[in-house]
Coordinates of N, CA and C in Angstrom, one line a residue:
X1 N 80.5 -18.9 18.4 CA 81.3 -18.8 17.2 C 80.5 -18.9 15.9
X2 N 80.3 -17.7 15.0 CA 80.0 -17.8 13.8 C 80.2 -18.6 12.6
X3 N 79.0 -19.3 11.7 CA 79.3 -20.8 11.0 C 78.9 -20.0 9.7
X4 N 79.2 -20.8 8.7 CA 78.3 -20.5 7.6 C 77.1 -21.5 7.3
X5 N 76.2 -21.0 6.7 CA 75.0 -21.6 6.6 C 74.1 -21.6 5.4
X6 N 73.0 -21.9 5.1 CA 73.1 -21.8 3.7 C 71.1 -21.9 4.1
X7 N 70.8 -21.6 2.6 CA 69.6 -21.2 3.1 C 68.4 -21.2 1.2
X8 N 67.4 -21.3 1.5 CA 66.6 -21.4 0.3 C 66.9 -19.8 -0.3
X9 N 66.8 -19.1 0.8 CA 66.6 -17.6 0.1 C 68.3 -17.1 0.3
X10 N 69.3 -17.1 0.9 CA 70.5 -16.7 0.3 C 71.2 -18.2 0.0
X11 N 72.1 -18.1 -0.9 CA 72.6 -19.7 -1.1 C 73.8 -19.9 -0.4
X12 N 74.3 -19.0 1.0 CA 75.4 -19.2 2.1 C 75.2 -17.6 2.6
X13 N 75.3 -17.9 3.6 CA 75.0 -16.9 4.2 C 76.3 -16.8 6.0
X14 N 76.5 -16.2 6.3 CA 77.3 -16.3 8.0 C 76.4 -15.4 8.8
X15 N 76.1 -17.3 10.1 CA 75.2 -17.3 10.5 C 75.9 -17.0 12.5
X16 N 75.1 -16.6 13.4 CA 75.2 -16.5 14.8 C 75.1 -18.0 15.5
X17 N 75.8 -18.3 16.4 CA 75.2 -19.2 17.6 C 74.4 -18.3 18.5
X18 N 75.4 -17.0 19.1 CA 74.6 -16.4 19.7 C 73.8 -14.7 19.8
X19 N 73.6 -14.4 19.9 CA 72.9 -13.1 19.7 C 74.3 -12.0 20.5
X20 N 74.0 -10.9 19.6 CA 75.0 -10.0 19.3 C 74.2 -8.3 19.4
X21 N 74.5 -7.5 20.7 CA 74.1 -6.3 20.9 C 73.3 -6.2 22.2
X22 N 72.5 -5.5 22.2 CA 72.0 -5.3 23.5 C 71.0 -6.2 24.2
X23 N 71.4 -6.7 25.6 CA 70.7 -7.9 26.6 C 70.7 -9.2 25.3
X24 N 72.3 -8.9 25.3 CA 72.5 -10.4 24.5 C 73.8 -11.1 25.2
X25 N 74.6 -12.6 24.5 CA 75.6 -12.8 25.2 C 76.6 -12.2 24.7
X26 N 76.7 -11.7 23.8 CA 77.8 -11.3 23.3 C 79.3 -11.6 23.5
X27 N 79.0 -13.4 22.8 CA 80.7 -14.1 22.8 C 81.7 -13.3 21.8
X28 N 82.6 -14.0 21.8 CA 83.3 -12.9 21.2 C 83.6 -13.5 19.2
X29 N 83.5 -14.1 19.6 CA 83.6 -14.6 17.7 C 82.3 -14.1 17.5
X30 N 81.6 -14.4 17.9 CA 79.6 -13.8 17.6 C 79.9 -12.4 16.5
X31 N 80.3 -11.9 18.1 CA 80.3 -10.1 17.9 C 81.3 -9.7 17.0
X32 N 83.0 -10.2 17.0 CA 83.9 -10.1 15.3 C 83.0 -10.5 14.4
X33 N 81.8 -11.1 14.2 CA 81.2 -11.4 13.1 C 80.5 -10.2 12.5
X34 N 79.2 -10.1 13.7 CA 78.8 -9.1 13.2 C 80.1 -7.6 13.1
X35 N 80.7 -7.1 14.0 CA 81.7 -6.5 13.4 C 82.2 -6.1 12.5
X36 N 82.7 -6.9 11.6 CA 83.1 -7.2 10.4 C 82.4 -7.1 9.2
X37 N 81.1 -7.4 9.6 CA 80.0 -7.4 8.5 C 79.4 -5.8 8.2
X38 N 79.4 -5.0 9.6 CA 79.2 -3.6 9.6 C 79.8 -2.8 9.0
X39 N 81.3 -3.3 9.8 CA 82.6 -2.7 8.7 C 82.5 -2.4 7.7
X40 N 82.4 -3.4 6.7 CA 82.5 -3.6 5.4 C 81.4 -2.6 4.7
X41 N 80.5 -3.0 5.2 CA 79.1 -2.2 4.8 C 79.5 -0.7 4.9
X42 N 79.7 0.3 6.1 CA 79.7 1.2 5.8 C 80.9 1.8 5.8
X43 N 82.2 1.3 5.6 CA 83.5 1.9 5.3 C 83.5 1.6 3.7
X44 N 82.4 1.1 3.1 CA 83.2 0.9 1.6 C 82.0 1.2 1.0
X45 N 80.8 1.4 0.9 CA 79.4 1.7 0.3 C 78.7 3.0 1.0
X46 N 79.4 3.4 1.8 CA 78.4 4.9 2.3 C 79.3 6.0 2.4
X47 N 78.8 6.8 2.1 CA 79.5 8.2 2.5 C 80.0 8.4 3.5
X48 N 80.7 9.0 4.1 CA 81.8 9.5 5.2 C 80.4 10.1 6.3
X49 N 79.7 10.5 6.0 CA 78.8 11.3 6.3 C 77.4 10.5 7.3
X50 N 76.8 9.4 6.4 CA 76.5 8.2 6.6 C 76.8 7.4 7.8
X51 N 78.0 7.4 8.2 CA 78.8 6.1 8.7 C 78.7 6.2 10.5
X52 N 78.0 5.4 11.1 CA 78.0 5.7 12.5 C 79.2 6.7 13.3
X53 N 79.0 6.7 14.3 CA 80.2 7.8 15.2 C 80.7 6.5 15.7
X54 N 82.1 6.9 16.1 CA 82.6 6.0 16.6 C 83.8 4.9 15.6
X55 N 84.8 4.6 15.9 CA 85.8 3.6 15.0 C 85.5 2.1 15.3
X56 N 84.8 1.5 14.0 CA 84.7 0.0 14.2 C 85.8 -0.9 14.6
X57 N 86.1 -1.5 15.4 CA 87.1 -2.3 15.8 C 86.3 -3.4 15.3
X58 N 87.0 -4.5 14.7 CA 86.7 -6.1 14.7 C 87.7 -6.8 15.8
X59 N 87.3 -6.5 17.0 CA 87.9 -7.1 18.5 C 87.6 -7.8 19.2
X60 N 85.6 -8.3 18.9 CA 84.6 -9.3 19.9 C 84.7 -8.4 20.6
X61 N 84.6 -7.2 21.3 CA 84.3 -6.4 22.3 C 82.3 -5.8 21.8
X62 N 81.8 -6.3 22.8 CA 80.7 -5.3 22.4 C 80.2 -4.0 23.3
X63 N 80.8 -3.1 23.0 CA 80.8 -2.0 23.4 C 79.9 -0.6 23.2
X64 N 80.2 0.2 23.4 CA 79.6 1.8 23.0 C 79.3 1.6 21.6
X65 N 80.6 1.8 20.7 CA 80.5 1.8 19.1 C 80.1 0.7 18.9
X66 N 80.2 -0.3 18.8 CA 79.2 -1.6 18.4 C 78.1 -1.5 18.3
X67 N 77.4 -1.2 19.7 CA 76.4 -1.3 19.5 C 74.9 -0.2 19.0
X68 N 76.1 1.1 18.9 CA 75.6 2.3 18.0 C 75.6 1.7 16.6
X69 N 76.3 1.0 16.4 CA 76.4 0.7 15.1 C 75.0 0.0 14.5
X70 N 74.9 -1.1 15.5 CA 74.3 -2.0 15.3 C 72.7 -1.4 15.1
X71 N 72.4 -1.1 16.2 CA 71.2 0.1 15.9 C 70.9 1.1 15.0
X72 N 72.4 1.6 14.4 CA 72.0 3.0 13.2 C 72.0 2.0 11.6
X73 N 72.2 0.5 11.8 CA 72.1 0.3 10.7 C 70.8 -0.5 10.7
X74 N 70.5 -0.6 11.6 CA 68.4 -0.9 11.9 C 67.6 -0.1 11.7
X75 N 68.2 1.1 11.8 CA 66.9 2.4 12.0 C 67.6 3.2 10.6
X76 N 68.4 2.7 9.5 CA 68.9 3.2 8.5 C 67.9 1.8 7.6
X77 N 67.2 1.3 8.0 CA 66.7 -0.2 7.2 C 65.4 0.2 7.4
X78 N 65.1 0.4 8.7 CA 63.3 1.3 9.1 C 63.0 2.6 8.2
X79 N 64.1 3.3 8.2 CA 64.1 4.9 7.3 C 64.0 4.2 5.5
X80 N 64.5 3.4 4.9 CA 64.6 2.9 3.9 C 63.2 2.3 3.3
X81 N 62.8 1.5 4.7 CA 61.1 0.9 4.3 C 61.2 -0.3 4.4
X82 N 62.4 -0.8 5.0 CA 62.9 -2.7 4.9 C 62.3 -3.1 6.0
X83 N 61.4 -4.0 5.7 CA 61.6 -5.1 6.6 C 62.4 -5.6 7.8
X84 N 62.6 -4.8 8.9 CA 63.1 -5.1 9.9 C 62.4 -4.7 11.4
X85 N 63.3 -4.8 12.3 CA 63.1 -4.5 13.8 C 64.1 -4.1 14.6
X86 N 63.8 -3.0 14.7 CA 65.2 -1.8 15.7 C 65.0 -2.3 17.1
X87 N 65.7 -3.1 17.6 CA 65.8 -3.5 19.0 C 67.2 -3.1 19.4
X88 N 68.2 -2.9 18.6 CA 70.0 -3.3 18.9 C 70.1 -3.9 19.6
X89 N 69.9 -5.6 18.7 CA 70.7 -6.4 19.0 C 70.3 -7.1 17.3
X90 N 71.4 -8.1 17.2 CA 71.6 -8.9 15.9 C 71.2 -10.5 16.7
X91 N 70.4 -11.2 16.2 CA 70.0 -12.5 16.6 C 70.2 -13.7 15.5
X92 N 70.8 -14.9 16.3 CA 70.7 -16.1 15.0 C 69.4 -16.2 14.1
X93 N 70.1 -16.3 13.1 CA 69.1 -16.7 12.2 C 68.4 -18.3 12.1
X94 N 67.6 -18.1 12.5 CA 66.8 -19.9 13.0 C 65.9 -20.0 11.9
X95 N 65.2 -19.5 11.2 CA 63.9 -19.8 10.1 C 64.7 -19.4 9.0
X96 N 65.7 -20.1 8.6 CA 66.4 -20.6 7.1 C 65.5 -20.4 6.1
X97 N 64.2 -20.9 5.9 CA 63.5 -21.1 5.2 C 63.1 -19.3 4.6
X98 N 62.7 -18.7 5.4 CA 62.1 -17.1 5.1 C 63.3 -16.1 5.5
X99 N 64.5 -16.2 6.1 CA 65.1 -15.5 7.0 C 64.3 -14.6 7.8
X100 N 62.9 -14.7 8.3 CA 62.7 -14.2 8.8 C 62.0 -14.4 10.3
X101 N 61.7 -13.0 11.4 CA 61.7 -14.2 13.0 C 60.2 -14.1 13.1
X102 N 60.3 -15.7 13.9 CA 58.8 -16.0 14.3 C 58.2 -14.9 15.3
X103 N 58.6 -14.2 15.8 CA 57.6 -12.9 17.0 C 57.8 -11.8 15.9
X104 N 58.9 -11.0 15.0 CA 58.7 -9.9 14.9 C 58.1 -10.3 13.0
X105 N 58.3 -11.2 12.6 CA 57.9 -11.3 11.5 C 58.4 -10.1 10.4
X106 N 59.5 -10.1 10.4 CA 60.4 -9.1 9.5 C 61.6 -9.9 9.7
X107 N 62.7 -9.4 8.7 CA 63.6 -9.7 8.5 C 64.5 -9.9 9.6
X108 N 65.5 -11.2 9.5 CA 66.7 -10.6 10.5 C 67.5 -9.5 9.8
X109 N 68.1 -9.0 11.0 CA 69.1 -7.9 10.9 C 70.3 -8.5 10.4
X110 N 70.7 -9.9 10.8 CA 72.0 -11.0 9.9 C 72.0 -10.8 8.2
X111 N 70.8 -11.4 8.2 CA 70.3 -11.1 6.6 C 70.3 -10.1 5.5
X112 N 69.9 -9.4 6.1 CA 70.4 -7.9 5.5 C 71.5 -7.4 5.6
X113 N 72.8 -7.7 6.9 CA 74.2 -7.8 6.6 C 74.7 -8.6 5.8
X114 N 74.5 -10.0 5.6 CA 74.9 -10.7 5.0 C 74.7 -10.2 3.3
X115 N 73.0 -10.0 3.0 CA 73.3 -9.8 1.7 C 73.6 -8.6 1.4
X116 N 74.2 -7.6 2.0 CA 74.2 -5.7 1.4 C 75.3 -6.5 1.3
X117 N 76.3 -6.7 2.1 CA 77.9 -7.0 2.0 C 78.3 -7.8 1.0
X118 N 77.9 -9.0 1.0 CA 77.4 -10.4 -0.1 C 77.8 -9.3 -1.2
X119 N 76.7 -8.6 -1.8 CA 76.3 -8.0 -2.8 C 77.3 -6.7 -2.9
X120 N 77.7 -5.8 -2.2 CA 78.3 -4.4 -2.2 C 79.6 -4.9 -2.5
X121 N 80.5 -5.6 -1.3 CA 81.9 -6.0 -1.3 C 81.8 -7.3 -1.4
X122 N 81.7 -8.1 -2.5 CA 82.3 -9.5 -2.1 C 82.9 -9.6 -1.9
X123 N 84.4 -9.4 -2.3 CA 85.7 -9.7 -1.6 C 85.9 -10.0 -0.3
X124 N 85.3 -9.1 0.4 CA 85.7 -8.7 2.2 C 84.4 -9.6 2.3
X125 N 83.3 -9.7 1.8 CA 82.5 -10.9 2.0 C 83.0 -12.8 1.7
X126 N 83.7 -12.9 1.2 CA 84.7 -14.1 0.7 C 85.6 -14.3 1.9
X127 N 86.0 -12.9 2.3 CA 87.8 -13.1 3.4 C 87.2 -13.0 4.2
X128 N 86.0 -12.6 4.8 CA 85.7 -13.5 6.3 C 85.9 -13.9 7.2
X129 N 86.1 -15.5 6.5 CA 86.9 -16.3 7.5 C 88.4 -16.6 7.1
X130 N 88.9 -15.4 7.0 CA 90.1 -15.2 7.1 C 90.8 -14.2 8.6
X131 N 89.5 -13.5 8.4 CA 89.4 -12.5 10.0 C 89.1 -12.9 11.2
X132 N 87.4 -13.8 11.2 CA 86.5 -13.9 11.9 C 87.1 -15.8 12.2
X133 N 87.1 -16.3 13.2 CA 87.0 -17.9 13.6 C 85.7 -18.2 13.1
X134 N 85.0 -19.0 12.5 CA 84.0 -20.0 12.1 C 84.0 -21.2 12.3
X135 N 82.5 -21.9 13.0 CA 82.8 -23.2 12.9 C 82.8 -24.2 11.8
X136 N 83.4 -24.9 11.7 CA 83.8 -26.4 10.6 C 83.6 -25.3 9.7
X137 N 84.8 -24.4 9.1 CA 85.1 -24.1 8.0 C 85.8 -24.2 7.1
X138 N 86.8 -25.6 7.2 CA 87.5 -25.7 6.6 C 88.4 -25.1 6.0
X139 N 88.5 -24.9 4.4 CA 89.1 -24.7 4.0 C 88.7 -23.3 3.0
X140 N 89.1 -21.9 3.3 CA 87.9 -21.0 2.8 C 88.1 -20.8 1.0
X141 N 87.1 -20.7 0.9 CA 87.1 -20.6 -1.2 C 87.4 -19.6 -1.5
X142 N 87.9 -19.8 -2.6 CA 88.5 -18.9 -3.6 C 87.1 -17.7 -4.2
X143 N 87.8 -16.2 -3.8 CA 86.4 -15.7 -4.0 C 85.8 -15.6 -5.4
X144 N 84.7 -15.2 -5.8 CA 83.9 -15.5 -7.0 C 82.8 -14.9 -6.6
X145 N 82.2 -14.6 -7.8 CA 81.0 -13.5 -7.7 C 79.5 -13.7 -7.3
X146 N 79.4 -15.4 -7.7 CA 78.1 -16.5 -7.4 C 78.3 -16.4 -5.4
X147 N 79.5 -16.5 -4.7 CA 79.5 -16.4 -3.5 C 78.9 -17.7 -3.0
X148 N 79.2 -18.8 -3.7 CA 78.3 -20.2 -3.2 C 79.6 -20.9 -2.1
X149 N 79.1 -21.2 -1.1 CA 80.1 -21.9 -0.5 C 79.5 -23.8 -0.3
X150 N 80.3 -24.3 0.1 CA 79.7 -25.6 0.3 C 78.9 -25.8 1.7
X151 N 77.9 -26.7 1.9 CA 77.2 -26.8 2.9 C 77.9 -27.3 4.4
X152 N 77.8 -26.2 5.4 CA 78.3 -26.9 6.5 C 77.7 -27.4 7.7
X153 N 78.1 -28.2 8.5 CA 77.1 -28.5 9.5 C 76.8 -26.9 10.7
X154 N 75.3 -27.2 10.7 CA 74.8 -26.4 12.1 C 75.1 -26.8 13.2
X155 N 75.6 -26.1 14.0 CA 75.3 -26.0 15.1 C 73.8 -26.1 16.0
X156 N 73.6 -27.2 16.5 CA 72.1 -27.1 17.5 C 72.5 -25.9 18.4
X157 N 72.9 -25.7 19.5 CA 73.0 -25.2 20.5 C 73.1 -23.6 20.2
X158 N 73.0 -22.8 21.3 CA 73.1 -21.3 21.1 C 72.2 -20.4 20.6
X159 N 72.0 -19.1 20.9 CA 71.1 -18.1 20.8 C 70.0 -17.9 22.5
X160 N 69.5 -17.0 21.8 CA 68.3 -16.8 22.9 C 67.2 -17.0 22.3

């Protein structure tokens, strides 16, 4: 189940327990997470043209379109010159400090959902956890354009 988390380099961010896409576990709050984060990204900031094949469901199913998705928006980050790694699959974000992973030394793929969306749609970035289950999320904030939420506890456990 997806938490929020917070971080030197984004100041809240929604973070994984577990890894989401291919030869991952893909629980099902994980996967509405990233879901959701996709969604938003290319139903409201890209051209019709742009936008993977396939209808995003936010269902926790990770499937065919999921995980096209997940991949065309990795190798749409590689084509751009970002900092990342085309595996398809989305992984917890563990190194808070850089968001970025100790083997591929690039960006997570979370990170760059979190802030295009963060930044493109806040709104649907704010409502969230109005869609998606989150752990110890209380009470969710009123949206605003700083997008600061309050600190919550991590989760130890989960990921690969």
């Amino acid at each position: 189940m997806g938490f929020i988390d917070t971080s030197p380099a984004l100041p809240a961010f929604y973070n994984l327990v577990h890894a989401v896409g291919k030869y991952s576990p893909n629980q099902k709050d994980d996967v509405m997470l990233v879901q959701y984060l996709l969604k938003n990204w290319y139903g409201v900031v890209k051209p019709k043209e742009a936008v993977p094949k396939g209808e995003m469901k936010v269902d926790g199913v990770c499937g065919g379109v999921t995980l096209n998705w997940i991949l065309k928006f990795q190798l749409d980050l590689m084509l751009s010159k970002r900092s990342i790694y085309a595996d398809g699959r989305i992984d917890r974000i563990r190194n808070t400090a850089t968001l970025t992973g100790d083997i591929s030394h690039t960006t997570y793929t979370l990170a760059w959902l979190n802030s295009f969306v963060g930044s493109s749609n806040p709104t649907a970035f704010i409502r969230l956890p109005q869609f998606v289950p989150l752990q110890n999320i209380g009470t969710v904030p009123p949206p605003s354009n700083d997008m600061v939420f309050p600190p919550r506890q991590v989760p130890a456990t989960g990921g690969l």
